[in-house]
Amino acid sequence: HLLRKKLDKVDIYYASVGDIDNQLSSYKDSIAEEFASIIAAANDEMKKDEGRESDAVQIVDLLIMRGYEEKASDIHIEPQEAQTSIRFRIDGVMREILVLPKKFHDSLISRIKVMAHLRTDEHQIPQDGKLRYLIDDETIDIRVSSVPTTKGENVVMRILGEKAHQYTLIDLGLEQVDLEKVKRAIKKPWGMILSAGPTGSGKTTSLYAVLKILNQKNVSIATIEDPVEYNVDGITQIQVNNMADLTFASGLRSIVRQDPNIIMVGEIRDAETADIAVNSALTGHLVLSTLHTNDAPTSIPRLLDMGVDPFLIVSTINIVIAQRLLRKICLKCIQSVESPIEKMKENYPANIVDKLADGKDQVIIYQGVGCKFCGHSGFHGRTGVFEVMEVDDEMKKLIMKNVDAGELKRYAVEHGMRTMFDDASQKVLSGLTTIEEMMRVVKV
């Protein structure tokens, strides 16, 4: 009503969130252009070889805001001989954003240390800290790691948005057939749910998506993490503190005495933590945790290598969810092309082509040609590729026979397990990602 009084006539148009983002990105200066004015002003006023504190404040604020806007997971500030390189990790891939004169380096590092409550007078040992930053009404948690190098201190800031723990398993890329397996597992009152994969593959985010389903008023949930990545109401969260002898193992022992129904252990790193986690599951708790293994079947031999008794494994493991993250094709510049199978075999391994073709003479494949919206990379955002292995009675018998991971995988596939290769192939055919990206991330 107010607009009508002021303007006489108001026309209403509809635009999707993606359309709005695309238009905004076309007006946004590049990060190099934004920094150019700051650097020029500083160079005009500086008579010494150090960056001013006010310049450092501006630069760090702009780095964090642009890192958040570009959906960077990490901001790297790397000293070189005569300059400082700023790189963002976007969709899992490093991208150089800016090169600054070396005279800015010390003031940038000092500013970040102040924000993260680190010692500004200590330059010879690694330091870790955390800071919070408010952008567009969202509180951003940022983990800070500083290490000394031969050229100066190297700092990495990891951006942890609060919205990440609000994702569902479907949002993360889990297909319906695998989602049903996970739902069956979390309905069990006790046992273990394991998420497997390398660092940065989204394991913790997936476990938070499971916790989102489990987080009800009638259950008690506690976590022990290093560090706590997302703060969630209704869950007791404990952070590992090695300086105070609060480890995964000691924290887990304390949690068990807190009468929880559900326990999440950030990572099973050693035999002691594995033993306590398995025994917690055996005594009536639903335990969620992560393992660093390449696929789902390999998680079983990994636990055996840690000294966990086979009987305890078969008595507790409900399901193993292995995963990786694939970059998604940018929807603003996606193109499709019909590719004859014989032509594809000139460029790609035969097993991939045969999988995608499934007996057909040609396949429609997709790629992003690159645009301003995606930084001319052809990709925007990421999705998970999953491998969900249920541990049924027959598999338990195989585990008790101490068969290798290959035998476990053969059994699981014969009984309906979709491998990460299967899942990635389906995502290629549906236009979510490219063959090259699948080959980069998934063992084919």
Tab-separated table of C-alpha atoms in Angstrom:
chain	number	residue	atom	x	y	z
A	1	HIS	CA	0.000	0.000	0.000
A	2	LEU	CA	2.836	2.388	0.835
A	3	LEU	CA	4.519	1.731	-2.531
A	4	ARG	CA	1.262	2.309	-4.401
A	5	LYS	CA	0.783	5.673	-2.661
A	6	LYS	CA	4.318	6.735	-3.497
A	7	LEU	CA	4.520	5.391	-7.058
A	8	ASP	CA	0.867	5.322	-8.196
A	9	LYS	CA	1.479	2.062	-10.044
A	10	VAL	CA	3.372	-1.065	-9.012
A	11	ASP	CA	4.050	-3.900	-11.464
A	12	ILE	CA	4.814	-7.294	-9.941
A	13	TYR	CA	7.290	-9.680	-11.565
A	14	TYR	CA	8.451	-13.130	-10.533
A	15	ALA	CA	12.127	-14.109	-10.367
A	16	SER	CA	13.687	-17.243	-8.938
A	17	VAL	CA	16.518	-17.107	-6.407
A	18	GLY	CA	18.897	-18.288	-9.131
A	19	ASP	CA	17.788	-15.489	-11.481
A	20	ILE	CA	18.368	-12.888	-8.772
A	21	ASP	CA	21.797	-14.300	-7.907
A	22	ASN	CA	22.763	-14.297	-11.571
A	23	GLN	CA	21.791	-10.655	-12.047
A	24	LEU	CA	23.560	-9.581	-8.865
A	25	SER	CA	26.722	-11.378	-9.944
A	26	SER	CA	26.744	-9.443	-13.211
A	27	TYR	CA	26.930	-6.149	-11.283
A	28	LYS	CA	29.504	-7.344	-8.761
A	29	ASP	CA	33.064	-6.210	-9.342
A	30	SER	CA	35.733	-8.866	-9.400
A	31	ILE	CA	37.556	-9.318	-6.125
A	32	ALA	CA	40.741	-7.977	-7.715
A	33	GLU	CA	38.909	-4.768	-8.685
A	34	GLU	CA	37.544	-4.396	-5.165
A	35	PHE	CA	41.007	-4.717	-3.660
A	36	ALA	CA	42.618	-2.414	-6.215
A	37	SER	CA	41.165	0.722	-4.621
A	38	ILE	CA	42.269	-0.340	-1.138
A	39	ILE	CA	45.796	-1.127	-2.317
A	40	ALA	CA	46.068	2.096	-4.341
A	41	ALA	CA	44.991	4.224	-1.377
A	42	ALA	CA	47.371	2.399	0.921
A	43	ASN	CA	50.290	2.786	-1.490
A	44	ASP	CA	49.638	6.530	-1.765
A	45	GLU	CA	49.819	6.989	2.000
A	46	MET	CA	52.422	4.396	3.024
A	47	LYS	CA	55.962	5.639	3.464
A	48	LYS	CA	57.196	2.424	5.049
A	49	ASP	CA	57.224	-1.214	4.070
A	50	GLU	CA	54.303	-2.315	6.256
A	51	GLY	CA	50.603	-2.410	5.598
A	52	ARG	CA	48.502	-0.155	7.815
A	53	GLU	CA	46.208	-1.762	10.369
A	54	SER	CA	43.137	-0.102	8.826
A	55	ASP	CA	44.040	-1.560	5.426
A	56	ALA	CA	44.398	-5.024	6.967
A	57	VAL	CA	40.961	-4.712	8.575
A	58	GLN	CA	39.401	-3.809	5.225
A	59	ILE	CA	41.185	-6.570	3.346
A	60	VAL	CA	40.372	-9.321	5.860
A	61	ASP	CA	36.713	-8.259	6.068
A	62	LEU	CA	36.456	-8.261	2.287
A	63	LEU	CA	38.173	-11.648	2.031
A	64	ILE	CA	35.727	-13.229	4.469
A	65	MET	CA	32.676	-11.665	2.823
A	66	ARG	CA	33.750	-12.620	-0.687
A	67	GLY	CA	34.774	-16.097	0.453
A	68	TYR	CA	31.300	-16.553	1.901
A	69	GLU	CA	29.598	-15.162	-1.220
A	70	GLU	CA	31.653	-17.404	-3.509
A	71	LYS	CA	30.835	-20.415	-1.274
A	72	ALA	CA	34.519	-21.042	-0.608
A	73	SER	CA	35.208	-23.691	2.007
A	74	ASP	CA	38.685	-22.331	2.758
A	75	ILE	CA	40.627	-19.083	2.360
A	76	HIS	CA	44.397	-19.556	1.979
A	77	ILE	CA	46.800	-16.683	2.708
A	78	GLU	CA	50.163	-17.889	1.439
A	79	PRO	CA	53.460	-15.986	1.700
A	80	GLN	CA	55.807	-16.041	-1.295
A	81	GLU	CA	59.255	-14.450	-1.703
A	82	ALA	CA	57.996	-11.073	-2.928
A	83	GLN	CA	54.216	-11.276	-2.629
A	84	THR	CA	51.283	-12.852	-0.813
A	85	SER	CA	48.967	-15.192	-2.702
A	86	ILE	CA	45.279	-15.360	-1.745
A	87	ARG	CA	43.482	-18.506	-2.872
A	88	PHE	CA	39.953	-19.792	-2.278
A	89	ARG	CA	39.010	-23.453	-2.284
A	90	ILE	CA	35.719	-23.458	-4.191
A	91	ASP	CA	33.850	-26.708	-4.817
A	92	GLY	CA	36.930	-28.611	-3.662
A	93	VAL	CA	39.320	-26.967	-6.150
A	94	MET	CA	41.893	-24.258	-5.370
A	95	ARG	CA	41.447	-20.987	-7.253
A	96	GLU	CA	43.832	-18.023	-7.092
A	97	ILE	CA	41.849	-14.905	-6.285
A	98	LEU	CA	44.402	-12.207	-5.643
A	99	VAL	CA	48.112	-11.435	-5.344
A	100	LEU	CA	49.084	-8.761	-2.814
A	101	PRO	CA	52.382	-6.952	-2.250
A	102	LYS	CA	54.391	-8.733	0.468
A	103	LYS	CA	54.327	-5.607	2.676
A	104	PHE	CA	50.674	-6.361	3.499
A	105	HIS	CA	51.372	-9.875	4.761
A	106	ASP	CA	52.328	-9.323	8.406
A	107	SER	CA	49.471	-6.905	9.076
A	108	LEU	CA	46.964	-9.339	7.505
A	109	ILE	CA	48.200	-12.219	9.649
A	110	SER	CA	48.171	-10.039	12.767
A	111	ARG	CA	44.585	-8.934	12.087
A	112	ILE	CA	43.383	-12.520	11.645
A	113	LYS	CA	45.182	-13.600	14.827
A	114	VAL	CA	43.478	-10.835	16.808
A	115	MET	CA	40.066	-11.899	15.484
A	116	ALA	CA	40.756	-15.579	16.296
A	117	HIS	CA	42.225	-14.833	19.761
A	118	LEU	CA	45.667	-16.153	18.844
A	119	ARG	CA	48.990	-14.840	20.116
A	120	THR	CA	50.178	-12.050	17.836
A	121	ASP	CA	53.703	-12.174	19.282
A	122	GLU	CA	54.208	-15.865	18.473
A	123	HIS	CA	55.489	-16.620	14.979
A	124	GLN	CA	57.477	-19.844	15.410
A	125	ILE	CA	54.844	-22.434	16.332
A	126	PRO	CA	51.507	-23.489	14.772
A	127	GLN	CA	48.370	-21.977	16.289
A	128	ASP	CA	44.692	-22.853	15.929
A	129	GLY	CA	41.733	-20.655	16.741
A	130	LYS	CA	38.174	-19.791	15.861
A	131	LEU	CA	36.192	-16.653	15.148
A	132	ARG	CA	32.583	-15.741	14.422
A	133	TYR	CA	31.445	-13.347	11.724
A	134	LEU	CA	27.981	-12.001	10.908
A	135	ILE	CA	27.035	-11.787	7.219
A	136	ASP	CA	23.477	-11.199	5.987
A	137	ASP	CA	21.986	-12.229	9.356
A	138	GLU	CA	23.867	-15.542	9.260
A	139	THR	CA	26.529	-16.241	11.862
A	140	ILE	CA	29.605	-17.713	10.206
A	141	ASP	CA	32.025	-19.815	12.244
A	142	ILE	CA	35.567	-19.698	10.892
A	143	ARG	CA	38.371	-22.046	11.949
A	144	VAL	CA	41.810	-20.488	11.721
A	145	SER	CA	45.076	-22.390	11.334
A	146	SER	CA	48.433	-20.609	11.313
A	147	VAL	CA	51.757	-22.342	10.618
A	148	PRO	CA	55.271	-20.888	10.247
A	149	THR	CA	56.965	-21.383	6.877
A	150	THR	CA	60.334	-20.324	5.468
A	151	LYS	CA	58.671	-17.321	3.794
A	152	GLY	CA	56.407	-16.233	6.665
A	153	GLU	CA	53.271	-17.429	8.403
A	154	ASN	CA	50.730	-19.309	6.295
A	155	VAL	CA	47.097	-18.954	7.388
A	156	VAL	CA	44.072	-20.973	6.325
A	157	MET	CA	40.550	-19.923	7.314
A	158	ARG	CA	37.870	-22.608	7.000
A	159	ILE	CA	34.352	-21.199	6.623
A	160	LEU	CA	31.619	-23.112	8.444
A	161	GLY	CA	28.169	-21.710	7.681
A	162	GLU	CA	25.341	-22.343	10.155
A	163	LYS	CA	23.031	-23.419	7.321
A	164	ALA	CA	25.134	-26.487	6.517
A	165	HIS	CA	23.640	-28.527	9.360
A	166	GLN	CA	20.136	-27.806	8.050
A	167	TYR	CA	20.645	-29.917	4.927
A	168	THR	CA	18.713	-33.140	4.510
A	169	LEU	CA	20.220	-36.327	3.114
A	170	ILE	CA	18.324	-35.702	-0.134
A	171	ASP	CA	19.849	-32.198	-0.314
A	172	LEU	CA	23.280	-33.800	-0.009
A	173	GLY	CA	22.658	-36.052	-3.017
A	174	LEU	CA	21.528	-39.345	-1.480
A	175	GLU	CA	19.250	-41.218	-3.870
A	176	GLN	CA	15.899	-42.517	-2.623
A	177	VAL	CA	16.923	-46.195	-2.738
A	178	ASP	CA	19.908	-45.482	-0.475
A	179	LEU	CA	17.912	-43.131	1.738
A	180	GLU	CA	15.549	-45.986	2.582
A	181	LYS	CA	18.516	-48.067	3.755
A	182	VAL	CA	19.703	-45.247	6.010
A	183	LYS	CA	16.214	-44.765	7.437
A	184	ARG	CA	16.046	-48.454	8.313
A	185	ALA	CA	19.372	-48.189	10.115
A	186	ILE	CA	18.505	-45.137	12.201
A	187	LYS	CA	15.230	-46.679	13.351
A	188	LYS	CA	17.227	-49.286	15.253
A	189	PRO	CA	17.565	-48.313	18.936
A	190	TRP	CA	21.239	-49.239	19.163
A	191	GLY	CA	24.229	-50.117	17.009
A	192	MET	CA	26.651	-48.134	14.855
A	193	ILE	CA	26.257	-45.966	11.770
A	194	LEU	CA	29.592	-45.216	10.100
A	195	SER	CA	30.349	-42.524	7.534
A	196	ALA	CA	33.491	-43.266	5.500
A	197	GLY	CA	35.670	-41.210	3.197
A	198	PRO	CA	38.757	-38.996	3.013
A	199	THR	CA	39.121	-35.568	4.627
A	200	GLY	CA	36.782	-33.019	3.063
A	201	SER	CA	34.368	-35.545	1.576
A	202	GLY	CA	31.361	-34.316	3.584
A	203	LYS	CA	31.241	-37.097	6.193
A	204	THR	CA	30.455	-34.839	9.150
A	205	THR	CA	27.801	-32.912	7.219
A	206	SER	CA	26.100	-36.219	6.376
A	207	LEU	CA	26.110	-37.274	10.030
A	208	TYR	CA	24.532	-33.941	10.972
A	209	ALA	CA	21.814	-34.640	8.405
A	210	VAL	CA	21.189	-37.958	10.192
A	211	LEU	CA	21.187	-36.180	13.571
A	212	LYS	CA	18.615	-33.740	12.201
A	213	ILE	CA	16.229	-36.686	11.752
A	214	LEU	CA	17.066	-38.149	15.166
A	215	ASN	CA	16.966	-34.869	17.133
A	216	GLN	CA	13.611	-35.237	18.888
A	217	LYS	CA	12.378	-34.150	22.326
A	218	ASN	CA	12.149	-37.736	23.584
A	219	VAL	CA	15.842	-38.605	23.092
A	220	SER	CA	19.147	-37.343	24.487
A	221	ILE	CA	21.955	-36.739	21.970
A	222	ALA	CA	25.592	-35.976	22.783
A	223	THR	CA	28.596	-35.453	20.501
A	224	ILE	CA	32.369	-35.333	20.908
A	225	GLU	CA	34.026	-33.495	18.005
A	226	ASP	CA	37.336	-31.966	16.932
A	227	PRO	CA	36.268	-29.271	16.468
A	228	VAL	CA	32.507	-28.724	16.850
A	229	GLU	CA	31.667	-27.625	13.310
A	230	TYR	CA	27.984	-26.698	13.665
A	231	ASN	CA	26.128	-25.616	16.786
A	232	VAL	CA	22.765	-27.376	17.028
A	233	ASP	CA	20.017	-26.698	19.573
A	234	GLY	CA	18.881	-29.729	21.536
A	235	ILE	CA	22.222	-31.546	21.285
A	236	THR	CA	24.995	-31.635	23.907
A	237	GLN	CA	28.197	-30.912	21.998
A	238	ILE	CA	31.697	-31.374	23.437
A	239	GLN	CA	34.890	-30.227	21.748
A	240	VAL	CA	38.152	-32.152	21.967
A	241	ASN	CA	40.785	-30.241	23.950
A	242	ASN	CA	44.096	-32.067	23.986
A	243	MET	CA	45.665	-29.401	26.217
A	244	ALA	CA	43.164	-30.394	28.911
A	245	ASP	CA	43.462	-34.136	28.146
A	246	LEU	CA	39.947	-34.118	26.686
A	247	THR	CA	40.378	-36.590	23.821
A	248	PHE	CA	37.847	-38.529	21.770
A	249	ALA	CA	38.366	-41.506	24.071
A	250	SER	CA	38.115	-39.653	27.395
A	251	GLY	CA	35.221	-37.519	26.150
A	252	LEU	CA	33.370	-40.608	24.969
A	253	ARG	CA	33.787	-42.255	28.374
A	254	SER	CA	32.269	-39.169	30.017
A	255	ILE	CA	29.409	-38.964	27.523
A	256	VAL	CA	28.348	-42.546	28.245
A	257	ARG	CA	27.848	-41.553	31.897
A	258	GLN	CA	25.559	-38.689	30.799
A	259	ASP	CA	22.690	-41.070	29.945
A	260	PRO	CA	22.449	-40.371	26.187
A	261	ASN	CA	20.367	-42.343	23.703
A	262	ILE	CA	22.478	-41.291	20.731
A	263	ILE	CA	26.197	-40.517	20.573
A	264	MET	CA	28.177	-38.984	17.726
A	265	VAL	CA	31.963	-39.398	17.750
A	266	GLY	CA	33.573	-37.003	15.276
A	267	GLU	CA	36.154	-39.549	14.174
A	268	ILE	CA	37.414	-42.986	15.164
A	269	ARG	CA	41.152	-42.333	15.022
A	270	ASP	CA	42.654	-45.021	17.216
A	271	ALA	CA	42.090	-48.391	18.852
A	272	GLU	CA	40.995	-46.925	22.188
A	273	THR	CA	38.273	-44.755	20.641
A	274	ALA	CA	37.147	-47.638	18.419
A	275	ASP	CA	36.870	-49.969	21.415
A	276	ILE	CA	34.844	-47.506	23.502
A	277	ALA	CA	32.570	-46.615	20.557
A	278	VAL	CA	31.820	-50.256	19.759
A	279	ASN	CA	31.172	-51.109	23.394
A	280	SER	CA	28.898	-48.064	23.727
A	281	ALA	CA	26.851	-49.371	20.801
A	282	LEU	CA	26.794	-52.812	22.387
A	283	THR	CA	25.361	-51.420	25.636
A	284	GLY	CA	22.260	-49.877	24.104
A	285	HIS	CA	23.377	-46.628	22.436
A	286	LEU	CA	23.028	-45.602	18.805
A	287	VAL	CA	26.547	-44.477	17.872
A	288	LEU	CA	27.426	-42.393	14.801
A	289	SER	CA	31.018	-41.860	13.719
A	290	THR	CA	33.402	-41.414	10.789
A	291	LEU	CA	36.320	-43.421	9.434
A	292	HIS	CA	39.021	-42.527	6.923
A	293	THR	CA	38.578	-45.309	4.369
A	294	ASN	CA	38.221	-45.303	0.584
A	295	ASP	CA	34.902	-47.147	0.361
A	296	ALA	CA	32.264	-48.799	2.522
A	297	PRO	CA	33.587	-52.409	2.562
A	298	THR	CA	37.102	-51.266	3.542
A	299	SER	CA	35.711	-49.899	6.831
A	300	ILE	CA	35.408	-53.423	8.230
A	301	PRO	CA	39.100	-54.384	7.781
A	302	ARG	CA	40.005	-50.925	9.123
A	303	LEU	CA	38.222	-51.655	12.404
A	304	LEU	CA	39.820	-55.097	12.540
A	305	ASP	CA	43.241	-53.485	12.050
A	306	MET	CA	42.472	-51.265	15.047
A	307	GLY	CA	42.043	-54.382	17.140
A	308	VAL	CA	38.247	-54.486	17.339
A	309	ASP	CA	37.033	-58.064	17.802
A	310	PRO	CA	35.077	-59.415	14.782
A	311	PHE	CA	32.269	-60.476	17.122
A	312	LEU	CA	31.885	-56.881	18.340
A	313	ILE	CA	31.801	-55.583	14.760
A	314	VAL	CA	29.038	-57.953	13.638
A	315	SER	CA	27.131	-57.263	16.850
A	316	THR	CA	27.093	-53.491	16.395
A	317	ILE	CA	27.578	-52.203	12.806
A	318	ASN	CA	24.208	-51.439	11.209
A	319	ILE	CA	25.322	-49.590	8.100
A	320	VAL	CA	28.338	-47.933	6.459
A	321	ILE	CA	27.888	-44.845	4.270
A	322	ALA	CA	30.903	-44.034	2.078
A	323	GLN	CA	30.982	-40.826	0.081
A	324	ARG	CA	32.820	-38.267	-2.038
A	325	LEU	CA	31.904	-34.792	-3.289
A	326	LEU	CA	31.507	-34.016	-7.001
A	327	ARG	CA	31.272	-30.557	-8.519
A	328	LYS	CA	27.899	-29.851	-10.130
A	329	ILE	CA	27.596	-28.423	-13.630
A	330	CYS	CA	26.619	-24.744	-13.566
A	331	LEU	CA	22.944	-24.463	-14.512
A	332	LYS	CA	23.534	-21.055	-16.119
A	333	CYS	CA	25.879	-22.376	-18.809
A	334	ILE	CA	25.073	-26.088	-19.083
A	335	GLN	CA	25.079	-27.629	-22.558
A	336	SER	CA	24.252	-31.114	-23.767
A	337	VAL	CA	25.667	-33.102	-26.658
A	338	GLU	CA	24.800	-36.483	-28.158
A	339	SER	CA	27.991	-38.536	-28.231
A	340	PRO	CA	28.399	-41.759	-30.268
A	341	ILE	CA	29.804	-44.584	-28.165
A	342	GLU	CA	32.751	-45.275	-30.467
A	343	LYS	CA	33.770	-41.614	-30.347
A	344	MET	CA	33.510	-41.587	-26.551
A	345	LYS	CA	35.808	-44.597	-26.279
A	346	GLU	CA	38.541	-42.531	-27.928
A	347	ASN	CA	38.435	-40.103	-24.998
A	348	TYR	CA	37.318	-42.111	-21.977
A	349	PRO	CA	38.042	-45.547	-20.433
A	350	ALA	CA	35.920	-48.316	-21.931
A	351	ASN	CA	34.394	-49.344	-18.592
A	352	ILE	CA	33.017	-45.826	-18.069
A	353	VAL	CA	31.591	-45.616	-21.584
A	354	ASP	CA	30.007	-49.068	-21.326
A	355	LYS	CA	28.485	-48.143	-17.974
A	356	LEU	CA	26.982	-44.930	-19.334
A	357	ALA	CA	25.846	-46.454	-22.636
A	358	ASP	CA	24.143	-49.499	-21.115
A	359	GLY	CA	23.793	-51.040	-24.584
A	360	LYS	CA	22.820	-47.853	-26.458
A	361	ASP	CA	24.630	-46.504	-29.536
A	362	GLN	CA	25.026	-43.000	-28.171
A	363	VAL	CA	24.775	-41.090	-24.903
A	364	ILE	CA	23.739	-37.553	-24.047
A	365	ILE	CA	26.439	-35.992	-21.886
A	366	TYR	CA	26.573	-32.546	-20.313
A	367	GLN	CA	29.129	-29.880	-19.559
A	368	GLY	CA	29.290	-26.271	-18.401
A	369	VAL	CA	30.918	-23.950	-20.923
A	370	GLY	CA	31.747	-21.341	-18.258
A	371	CYS	CA	30.110	-18.033	-17.397
A	372	LYS	CA	30.463	-15.167	-14.921
A	373	PHE	CA	28.058	-16.829	-12.491
A	374	CYS	CA	30.382	-19.834	-12.020
A	375	GLY	CA	33.640	-17.919	-12.369
A	376	HIS	CA	34.049	-19.428	-15.854
A	377	SER	CA	34.737	-22.834	-14.317
A	378	GLY	CA	31.630	-24.544	-15.697
A	379	PHE	CA	30.755	-25.754	-12.191
A	380	HIS	CA	28.720	-24.338	-9.336
A	381	GLY	CA	28.148	-26.161	-6.053
A	382	ARG	CA	28.765	-29.790	-5.142
A	383	THR	CA	26.769	-32.948	-4.579
A	384	GLY	CA	27.590	-36.164	-2.791
A	385	VAL	CA	28.142	-39.544	-4.387
A	386	PHE	CA	27.361	-42.370	-2.002
A	387	GLU	CA	27.866	-46.055	-1.364
A	388	VAL	CA	25.541	-47.440	1.319
A	389	MET	CA	26.382	-50.884	2.685
A	390	GLU	CA	23.941	-52.613	5.009
A	391	VAL	CA	25.446	-55.265	7.278
A	392	ASP	CA	22.979	-58.162	7.103
A	393	ASP	CA	23.229	-61.637	8.635
A	394	GLU	CA	25.090	-63.168	5.686
A	395	MET	CA	27.640	-60.361	5.646
A	396	LYS	CA	28.157	-60.871	9.370
A	397	LYS	CA	29.092	-64.487	8.640
A	398	LEU	CA	31.640	-63.293	6.068
A	399	ILE	CA	33.126	-60.843	8.576
A	400	MET	CA	33.461	-63.620	11.144
A	401	LYS	CA	35.381	-65.615	8.495
A	402	ASN	CA	37.755	-62.637	8.179
A	403	VAL	CA	37.293	-62.285	4.403
A	404	ASP	CA	38.927	-59.301	2.692
A	405	ALA	CA	37.246	-56.061	1.589
A	406	GLY	CA	36.988	-57.288	-2.008
A	407	GLU	CA	34.895	-60.275	-0.966
A	408	LEU	CA	32.666	-58.053	1.185
A	409	LYS	CA	32.180	-55.694	-1.769
A	410	ARG	CA	31.272	-58.537	-4.131
A	411	TYR	CA	28.643	-59.795	-1.699
A	412	ALA	CA	27.240	-56.296	-1.091
A	413	VAL	CA	26.965	-55.520	-4.825
A	414	GLU	CA	25.299	-58.875	-5.522
A	415	HIS	CA	22.739	-58.003	-2.853
A	416	GLY	CA	21.860	-54.520	-4.065
A	417	MET	CA	24.597	-52.121	-2.994
A	418	ARG	CA	25.097	-49.246	-5.433
A	419	THR	CA	28.794	-48.346	-5.568
A	420	MET	CA	30.049	-44.773	-5.763
A	421	PHE	CA	30.860	-45.523	-9.413
A	422	ASP	CA	27.207	-46.487	-9.967
A	423	ASP	CA	25.968	-43.362	-8.201
A	424	ALA	CA	28.376	-41.046	-10.026
A	425	SER	CA	27.455	-42.594	-13.397
A	426	GLN	CA	23.789	-41.898	-12.722
A	427	LYS	CA	24.600	-38.296	-11.834
A	428	VAL	CA	26.561	-37.924	-15.093
A	429	LEU	CA	23.600	-39.216	-17.118
A	430	SER	CA	21.174	-36.910	-15.301
A	431	GLY	CA	23.287	-33.844	-16.096
A	432	LEU	CA	24.463	-33.138	-12.562
A	433	THR	CA	28.163	-33.549	-13.309
A	434	THR	CA	30.684	-34.447	-16.005
A	435	ILE	CA	32.608	-37.589	-16.890
A	436	GLU	CA	35.873	-35.748	-16.173
A	437	GLU	CA	34.675	-34.816	-12.693
A	438	MET	CA	33.618	-38.397	-11.989
A	439	MET	CA	37.068	-39.615	-13.061
A	440	ARG	CA	38.745	-36.993	-10.850
A	441	VAL	CA	36.906	-37.987	-7.695
A	442	VAL	CA	35.663	-41.581	-7.930
A	443	LYS	CA	37.728	-44.732	-8.419
A	444	VAL	CA	36.602	-46.097	-11.785
